[in-house]
GROMACS .gro file of C-alpha atoms in nm:
model
  310
    1UNK     CA    1   0.000   0.000   0.000
    2UNK     CA    2   0.126   0.345  -0.094
    3UNK     CA    3  -0.036   0.636   0.096
    4UNK     CA    4  -0.179   0.941  -0.082
    5UNK     CA    5  -0.069   1.302  -0.045
    6UNK     CA    6  -0.351   1.558  -0.035
    7UNK     CA    7  -0.227   1.908  -0.118
    8UNK     CA    8  -0.437   2.206  -0.009
    9UNK     CA    9  -0.383   2.452  -0.292
   10UNK     CA   10  -0.718   2.631  -0.317
   11UNK     CA   11  -0.601   2.946  -0.136
   12UNK     CA   12  -0.648   3.250  -0.354
   13UNK     CA   13  -0.321   3.415  -0.247
   14UNK     CA   14  -0.488   3.755  -0.206
   15UNK     CA   15  -0.227   3.878   0.043
   16UNK     CA   16   0.056   3.751  -0.173
   17UNK     CA   17  -0.074   3.932  -0.480
   18UNK     CA   18  -0.064   3.639  -0.724
   19UNK     CA   19  -0.117   3.266  -0.749
   20UNK     CA   20   0.171   3.177  -0.517
   21UNK     CA   21   0.118   2.800  -0.551
   22UNK     CA   22   0.261   2.824  -0.904
   23UNK     CA   23   0.536   3.072  -0.822
   24UNK     CA   24   0.879   2.935  -0.913
   25UNK     CA   25   1.112   2.979  -0.615
   26UNK     CA   26   1.369   2.705  -0.690
   27UNK     CA   27   1.688   2.749  -0.898
   28UNK     CA   28   1.506   2.627  -1.210
   29UNK     CA   29   1.161   2.768  -1.139
   30UNK     CA   30   1.052   2.487  -0.907
   31UNK     CA   31   0.754   2.561  -0.684
   32UNK     CA   32   0.731   2.476  -0.314
   33UNK     CA   33   0.481   2.205  -0.411
   34UNK     CA   34   0.741   2.055  -0.645
   35UNK     CA   35   0.974   2.003  -0.350
   36UNK     CA   36   0.694   1.852  -0.141
   37UNK     CA   37   0.612   1.607  -0.421
   38UNK     CA   38   0.979   1.513  -0.453
   39UNK     CA   39   1.009   1.443  -0.079
   40UNK     CA   40   0.676   1.258  -0.067
   41UNK     CA   41   0.768   1.023  -0.353
   42UNK     CA   42   1.103   0.944  -0.189
   43UNK     CA   43   0.916   0.869   0.136
   44UNK     CA   44   0.682   0.619  -0.032
   45UNK     CA   45   0.370   0.807  -0.141
   46UNK     CA   46   0.206   0.687  -0.461
   47UNK     CA   47  -0.065   0.939  -0.548
   48UNK     CA   48  -0.114   1.315  -0.520
   49UNK     CA   49  -0.455   1.480  -0.491
   50UNK     CA   50  -0.472   1.855  -0.540
   51UNK     CA   51  -0.751   2.065  -0.392
   52UNK     CA   52  -0.782   2.367  -0.622
   53UNK     CA   53  -1.035   2.627  -0.734
   54UNK     CA   54  -1.207   2.587  -1.069
   55UNK     CA   55  -1.070   2.914  -1.206
   56UNK     CA   56  -0.707   2.795  -1.199
   57UNK     CA   57  -0.753   2.418  -1.230
   58UNK     CA   58  -0.642   2.419  -1.595
   59UNK     CA   59  -0.315   2.594  -1.508
   60UNK     CA   60  -0.243   2.336  -1.239
   61UNK     CA   61  -0.311   2.041  -1.467
   62UNK     CA   62  -0.080   2.188  -1.731
   63UNK     CA   63   0.194   2.238  -1.471
   64UNK     CA   64   0.163   1.880  -1.347
   65UNK     CA   65   0.175   1.729  -1.695
   66UNK     CA   66   0.484   1.931  -1.781
   67UNK     CA   67   0.667   1.875  -1.452
   68UNK     CA   68   0.582   1.524  -1.334
   69UNK     CA   69   0.511   1.322  -1.647
   70UNK     CA   70   0.816   1.098  -1.594
   71UNK     CA   71   0.813   1.077  -1.213
   72UNK     CA   72   0.814   0.720  -1.080
   73UNK     CA   73   0.724   0.586  -0.737
   74UNK     CA   74   0.966   0.377  -0.534
   75UNK     CA   75   0.834   0.057  -0.694
   76UNK     CA   76   0.878   0.197  -1.046
   77UNK     CA   77   0.509   0.267  -1.109
   78UNK     CA   78   0.409   0.613  -1.241
   79UNK     CA   79   0.300   0.871  -0.986
   80UNK     CA   80  -0.080   0.912  -0.996
   81UNK     CA   81  -0.268   1.246  -0.982
   82UNK     CA   82  -0.620   1.368  -0.913
   83UNK     CA   83  -0.762   1.722  -0.918
   84UNK     CA   84  -1.061   1.817  -0.702
   85UNK     CA   85  -1.219   2.159  -0.668
   86UNK     CA   86  -1.329   2.342  -0.355
   87UNK     CA   87  -1.612   2.587  -0.416
   88UNK     CA   88  -1.844   2.779  -0.184
   89UNK     CA   89  -2.156   2.590  -0.293
   90UNK     CA   90  -2.014   2.242  -0.227
   91UNK     CA   91  -2.216   2.190   0.091
   92UNK     CA   92  -2.484   1.936   0.190
   93UNK     CA   93  -2.805   1.978  -0.011
   94UNK     CA   94  -3.018   2.062   0.294
   95UNK     CA   95  -2.833   2.393   0.335
   96UNK     CA   96  -2.865   2.711   0.128
   97UNK     CA   97  -2.554   2.920   0.067
   98UNK     CA   98  -2.550   3.268   0.214
   99UNK     CA   99  -2.514   3.502  -0.089
  100UNK     CA  100  -2.283   3.726   0.117
  101UNK     CA  101  -2.023   3.453   0.153
  102UNK     CA  102  -1.702   3.512  -0.046
  103UNK     CA  103  -1.439   3.290   0.121
  104UNK     CA  104  -1.410   2.909   0.097
  105UNK     CA  105  -1.523   2.708   0.399
  106UNK     CA  106  -1.175   2.630   0.535
  107UNK     CA  107  -0.922   2.349   0.546
  108UNK     CA  108  -1.145   2.073   0.686
  109UNK     CA  109  -1.402   2.148   0.414
  110UNK     CA  110  -1.124   2.133   0.153
  111UNK     CA  111  -1.023   1.786   0.273
  112UNK     CA  112  -1.383   1.667   0.243
  113UNK     CA  113  -1.375   1.749  -0.129
  114UNK     CA  114  -1.144   1.449  -0.180
  115UNK     CA  115  -1.363   1.185  -0.016
  116UNK     CA  116  -1.458   1.024  -0.350
  117UNK     CA  117  -1.100   0.987  -0.478
  118UNK     CA  118  -0.913   0.873  -0.164
  119UNK     CA  119  -0.975   0.526  -0.020
  120UNK     CA  120  -0.637   0.471   0.149
  121UNK     CA  121  -0.449   0.637   0.438
  122UNK     CA  122  -0.348   0.988   0.337
  123UNK     CA  123  -0.150   1.293   0.441
  124UNK     CA  124  -0.266   1.654   0.425
  125UNK     CA  125  -0.029   1.946   0.364
  126UNK     CA  126  -0.046   2.312   0.265
  127UNK     CA  127   0.067   2.382  -0.090
  128UNK     CA  128   0.275   2.685   0.009
  129UNK     CA  129   0.471   2.533   0.300
  130UNK     CA  130   0.806   2.351   0.295
  131UNK     CA  131   0.807   2.068   0.551
  132UNK     CA  132   1.138   1.887   0.491
  133UNK     CA  133   1.202   1.531   0.379
  134UNK     CA  134   1.225   1.391   0.734
  135UNK     CA  135   0.866   1.502   0.797
  136UNK     CA  136   0.736   1.316   0.492
  137UNK     CA  137   0.928   0.999   0.588
  138UNK     CA  138   0.791   1.005   0.943
  139UNK     CA  139   0.436   1.052   0.818
  140UNK     CA  140   0.460   0.797   0.535
  141UNK     CA  141   0.588   0.531   0.775
  142UNK     CA  142   0.304   0.608   1.017
  143UNK     CA  143   0.040   0.588   0.741
  144UNK     CA  144   0.173   0.258   0.607
  145UNK     CA  145   0.172   0.113   0.959
  146UNK     CA  146  -0.193   0.219   1.004
  147UNK     CA  147  -0.327   0.086   0.674
  148UNK     CA  148  -0.591  -0.137   0.833
  149UNK     CA  149  -0.673   0.092   1.126
  150UNK     CA  150  -0.962   0.332   1.178
  151UNK     CA  151  -1.012   0.622   1.414
  152UNK     CA  152  -0.637   0.676   1.441
  153UNK     CA  153  -0.491   0.999   1.308
  154UNK     CA  154  -0.167   1.190   1.342
  155UNK     CA  155  -0.018   1.536   1.324
  156UNK     CA  156   0.342   1.633   1.253
  157UNK     CA  157   0.464   1.868   1.523
  158UNK     CA  158   0.744   2.115   1.446
  159UNK     CA  159   0.961   2.275   1.713
  160UNK     CA  160   0.836   2.630   1.755
  161UNK     CA  161   1.173   2.797   1.703
  162UNK     CA  162   1.207   2.616   1.369
  163UNK     CA  163   0.893   2.782   1.234
  164UNK     CA  164   0.958   3.148   1.318
  165UNK     CA  165   0.995   3.428   1.065
  166UNK     CA  166   1.267   3.690   1.050
  167UNK     CA  167   1.012   3.931   0.903
  168UNK     CA  168   0.793   3.959   1.212
  169UNK     CA  169   0.548   3.785   1.441
  170UNK     CA  170   0.363   3.470   1.332
  171UNK     CA  171   0.057   3.275   1.443
  172UNK     CA  172   0.102   2.913   1.548
  173UNK     CA  173  -0.114   2.642   1.700
  174UNK     CA  174   0.082   2.489   1.988
  175UNK     CA  175   0.006   2.120   2.044
  176UNK     CA  176  -0.082   1.979   2.385
  177UNK     CA  177  -0.059   1.605   2.443
  178UNK     CA  178  -0.027   1.344   2.717
  179UNK     CA  179   0.257   1.109   2.806
  180UNK     CA  180   0.125   0.863   2.547
  181UNK     CA  181   0.177   1.123   2.275
  182UNK     CA  182  -0.196   1.161   2.203
  183UNK     CA  183  -0.313   1.511   2.115
  184UNK     CA  184  -0.544   1.672   2.371
  185UNK     CA  185  -0.576   2.013   2.208
  186UNK     CA  186  -0.420   2.289   2.000
  187UNK     CA  187  -0.397   2.642   2.141
  188UNK     CA  188  -0.364   2.923   1.889
  189UNK     CA  189  -0.097   3.181   1.971
  190UNK     CA  190  -0.048   3.511   1.788
  191UNK     CA  191   0.241   3.753   1.733
  192UNK     CA  192   0.506   3.489   1.811
  193UNK     CA  193   0.864   3.613   1.771
  194UNK     CA  194   1.209   3.576   1.922
  195UNK     CA  195   1.304   3.901   2.092
  196UNK     CA  196   1.629   4.075   2.186
  197UNK     CA  197   1.674   3.866   2.503
  198UNK     CA  198   1.678   3.550   2.289
  199UNK     CA  199   1.347   3.426   2.426
  200UNK     CA  200   1.027   3.356   2.234
  201UNK     CA  201   0.709   3.544   2.321
  202UNK     CA  202   0.351   3.540   2.194
  203UNK     CA  203  -0.014   3.608   2.273
  204UNK     CA  204  -0.248   3.324   2.371
  205UNK     CA  205  -0.568   3.387   2.176
  206UNK     CA  206  -0.768   3.131   2.376
  207UNK     CA  207  -0.731   3.295   2.718
  208UNK     CA  208  -0.627   3.648   2.621
  209UNK     CA  209  -0.283   3.640   2.785
  210UNK     CA  210  -0.044   3.871   2.602
  211UNK     CA  211   0.332   3.870   2.558
  212UNK     CA  212   0.392   3.549   2.748
  213UNK     CA  213   0.716   3.354   2.725
  214UNK     CA  214   0.683   3.035   2.521
  215UNK     CA  215   0.895   2.722   2.518
  216UNK     CA  216   1.085   2.745   2.190
  217UNK     CA  217   1.088   2.364   2.170
  218UNK     CA  218   0.709   2.330   2.200
  219UNK     CA  219   0.565   2.132   1.913
  220UNK     CA  220   0.331   2.330   1.693
  221UNK     CA  221   0.101   2.247   1.403
  222UNK     CA  222   0.189   2.356   1.050
  223UNK     CA  223  -0.113   2.177   0.903
  224UNK     CA  224   0.060   1.847   0.821
  225UNK     CA  225  -0.175   1.562   0.913
  226UNK     CA  226  -0.213   1.187   0.867
  227UNK     CA  227  -0.557   1.027   0.835
  228UNK     CA  228  -0.714   0.689   0.784
  229UNK     CA  229  -1.000   0.716   0.530
  230UNK     CA  230  -1.276   0.682   0.792
  231UNK     CA  231  -1.193   1.044   0.878
  232UNK     CA  232  -1.409   1.156   0.586
  233UNK     CA  233  -1.731   1.015   0.732
  234UNK     CA  234  -1.663   1.154   1.079
  235UNK     CA  235  -1.569   1.503   0.959
  236UNK     CA  236  -1.864   1.516   0.720
  237UNK     CA  237  -2.104   1.470   1.012
  238UNK     CA  238  -1.919   1.738   1.209
  239UNK     CA  239  -1.940   1.974   0.910
  240UNK     CA  240  -2.319   1.934   0.897
  241UNK     CA  241  -2.341   2.027   1.265
  242UNK     CA  242  -2.107   2.321   1.199
  243UNK     CA  243  -2.334   2.447   0.919
  244UNK     CA  244  -2.644   2.427   1.138
  245UNK     CA  245  -2.486   2.693   1.357
  246UNK     CA  246  -2.286   2.890   1.099
  247UNK     CA  247  -2.454   2.867   0.757
  248UNK     CA  248  -2.540   3.238   0.767
  249UNK     CA  249  -2.203   3.351   0.902
  250UNK     CA  250  -2.018   3.483   0.593
  251UNK     CA  251  -1.667   3.448   0.738
  252UNK     CA  252  -1.680   3.138   0.962
  253UNK     CA  253  -1.451   2.857   0.845
  254UNK     CA  254  -1.437   2.485   0.916
  255UNK     CA  255  -1.077   2.406   1.011
  256UNK     CA  256  -0.905   2.069   1.055
  257UNK     CA  257  -0.810   2.133   1.423
  258UNK     CA  258  -1.179   2.204   1.495
  259UNK     CA  259  -1.286   1.872   1.339
  260UNK     CA  260  -1.009   1.679   1.516
  261UNK     CA  261  -1.100   1.837   1.850
  262UNK     CA  262  -1.461   1.725   1.807
  263UNK     CA  263  -1.350   1.370   1.718
  264UNK     CA  264  -1.113   1.345   2.013
  265UNK     CA  265  -1.352   1.478   2.273
  266UNK     CA  266  -1.643   1.264   2.151
  267UNK     CA  267  -1.421   0.954   2.176
  268UNK     CA  268  -1.456   0.880   1.804
  269UNK     CA  269  -1.081   0.865   1.751
  270UNK     CA  270  -0.739   0.974   1.866
  271UNK     CA  271  -0.456   1.176   1.714
  272UNK     CA  272  -0.088   1.101   1.771
  273UNK     CA  273   0.166   1.384   1.778
  274UNK     CA  274   0.472   1.294   1.569
  275UNK     CA  275   0.776   1.516   1.628
  276UNK     CA  276   0.975   1.625   1.323
  277UNK     CA  277   1.336   1.749   1.332
  278UNK     CA  278   1.281   1.949   1.011
  279UNK     CA  279   1.289   2.326   0.980
  280UNK     CA  280   0.971   2.466   0.826
  281UNK     CA  281   0.955   2.768   0.600
  282UNK     CA  282   0.695   2.914   0.368
  283UNK     CA  283   0.567   3.214   0.176
  284UNK     CA  284   0.289   3.429   0.316
  285UNK     CA  285   0.372   3.770   0.167
  286UNK     CA  286   0.584   3.872  -0.131
  287UNK     CA  287   0.844   4.000   0.117
  288UNK     CA  288   0.906   3.638   0.220
  289UNK     CA  289   1.000   3.532  -0.132
  290UNK     CA  290   1.373   3.630  -0.136
  291UNK     CA  291   1.437   3.428   0.181
  292UNK     CA  292   1.266   3.120   0.037
  293UNK     CA  293   1.452   3.154  -0.294
  294UNK     CA  294   1.784   3.170  -0.107
  295UNK     CA  295   1.692   2.864   0.106
  296UNK     CA  296   1.621   2.649  -0.199
  297UNK     CA  297   1.938   2.775  -0.368
  298UNK     CA  298   2.140   2.666  -0.064
  299UNK     CA  299   1.965   2.327  -0.042
  300UNK     CA  300   2.049   2.270  -0.407
  301UNK     CA  301   2.411   2.379  -0.368
  302UNK     CA  302   2.452   2.150  -0.067
  303UNK     CA  303   2.328   1.854  -0.270
  304UNK     CA  304   2.014   1.801  -0.062
  305UNK     CA  305   1.811   1.827  -0.384
  306UNK     CA  306   1.917   1.767  -0.745
  307UNK     CA  307   1.949   2.062  -0.978
  308UNK     CA  308   1.718   2.069  -1.168
  309UNK     CA  309   1.473   1.895  -0.935
  310UNK     CA  310   1.302   1.705  -1.221
   0.00000   0.00000   0.00000
C-alpha cells in the first residue's frame, strides 16, 4: 500500500498578490509544491490529490503534466494524480448558501472534497509550505503502519523555534498532548517572535494572555496531518453540525483542528503527535520570497536536492 498526499492549494493568495502556488522559487523555477512532491515520492507516497479552485484548475493540470510526467514511485510505477475543486456551494443539499459569503469554507471542508477519490491512508499538507524530507518519511511510515486501522490519526509537530519568521510575528497552533503522545488540544498563539533577550514570546488567543514567554521547543502544528479514510465520514457529520450553527455567518470557516478536537472529545478517535526534526519555511507575503529563494538555492548547492529537481 502506498499512501496518498492531499495538497491544499485552493487558497487565492490575495495577500501575496498572485497565485503563489505556481510561483517558481527554486533554482530552475521549481515551486514549493514541487519540492513537497519530490520528498513525498522518496518517502513512499504513490498518489497526489490537489484541492484547487475551478478558475485555476487548468493551469495546475498543465503544470503537473509538464513537470511530473516521468516521475516514478519507489516501486517503479508512475506517480498518480487527481484534481478536485473546492467551491463555496459544495455543501450538503439541505443547506442554502448565504449570498454574502465570499471565502471558501476552510481546510477541513477542503479535505472533504477528496472523499470520492481517496480510499487509502493519506496525508494533508499546505501547498505553500516547505516541511522537509524527514517530515514526509515520518508521516509515510506512520500511514503505512496504520493501513488497516480506523479512528487513528496523526499530526506532525514542528519545534516552535524552527517555524519562526525573521520578518515579524507569526501565528502558530501549539500542540498539547499526554505522556502517550496523544493530542489533547491545540492552542492558537499570535504575534510569536524571538526578541532581543533571545526568548520567544507570543499572545495566547484562547485565554487572552499577552506577551507570554513560550517554550521554543514546544511542538506546533503547521497543518501536516495523517488520516485513515474513515476520517471523511466523521468530519462530514461534524461539518453538517457546523453548518447548522454557521450557515449564515459569511466568514466562519471549518478548520481541521476544529474537526479533530470534536472527534477526540467525543471519543470517536485519537490523534498522535509525531515530532519532526525538520525546519519549516513558507511564503505568506511577497516580502518572504527572497528568503525562500535563497533557502532552496542553498539546499540545491549542498546537494540536498538535485538541480534541476526534475
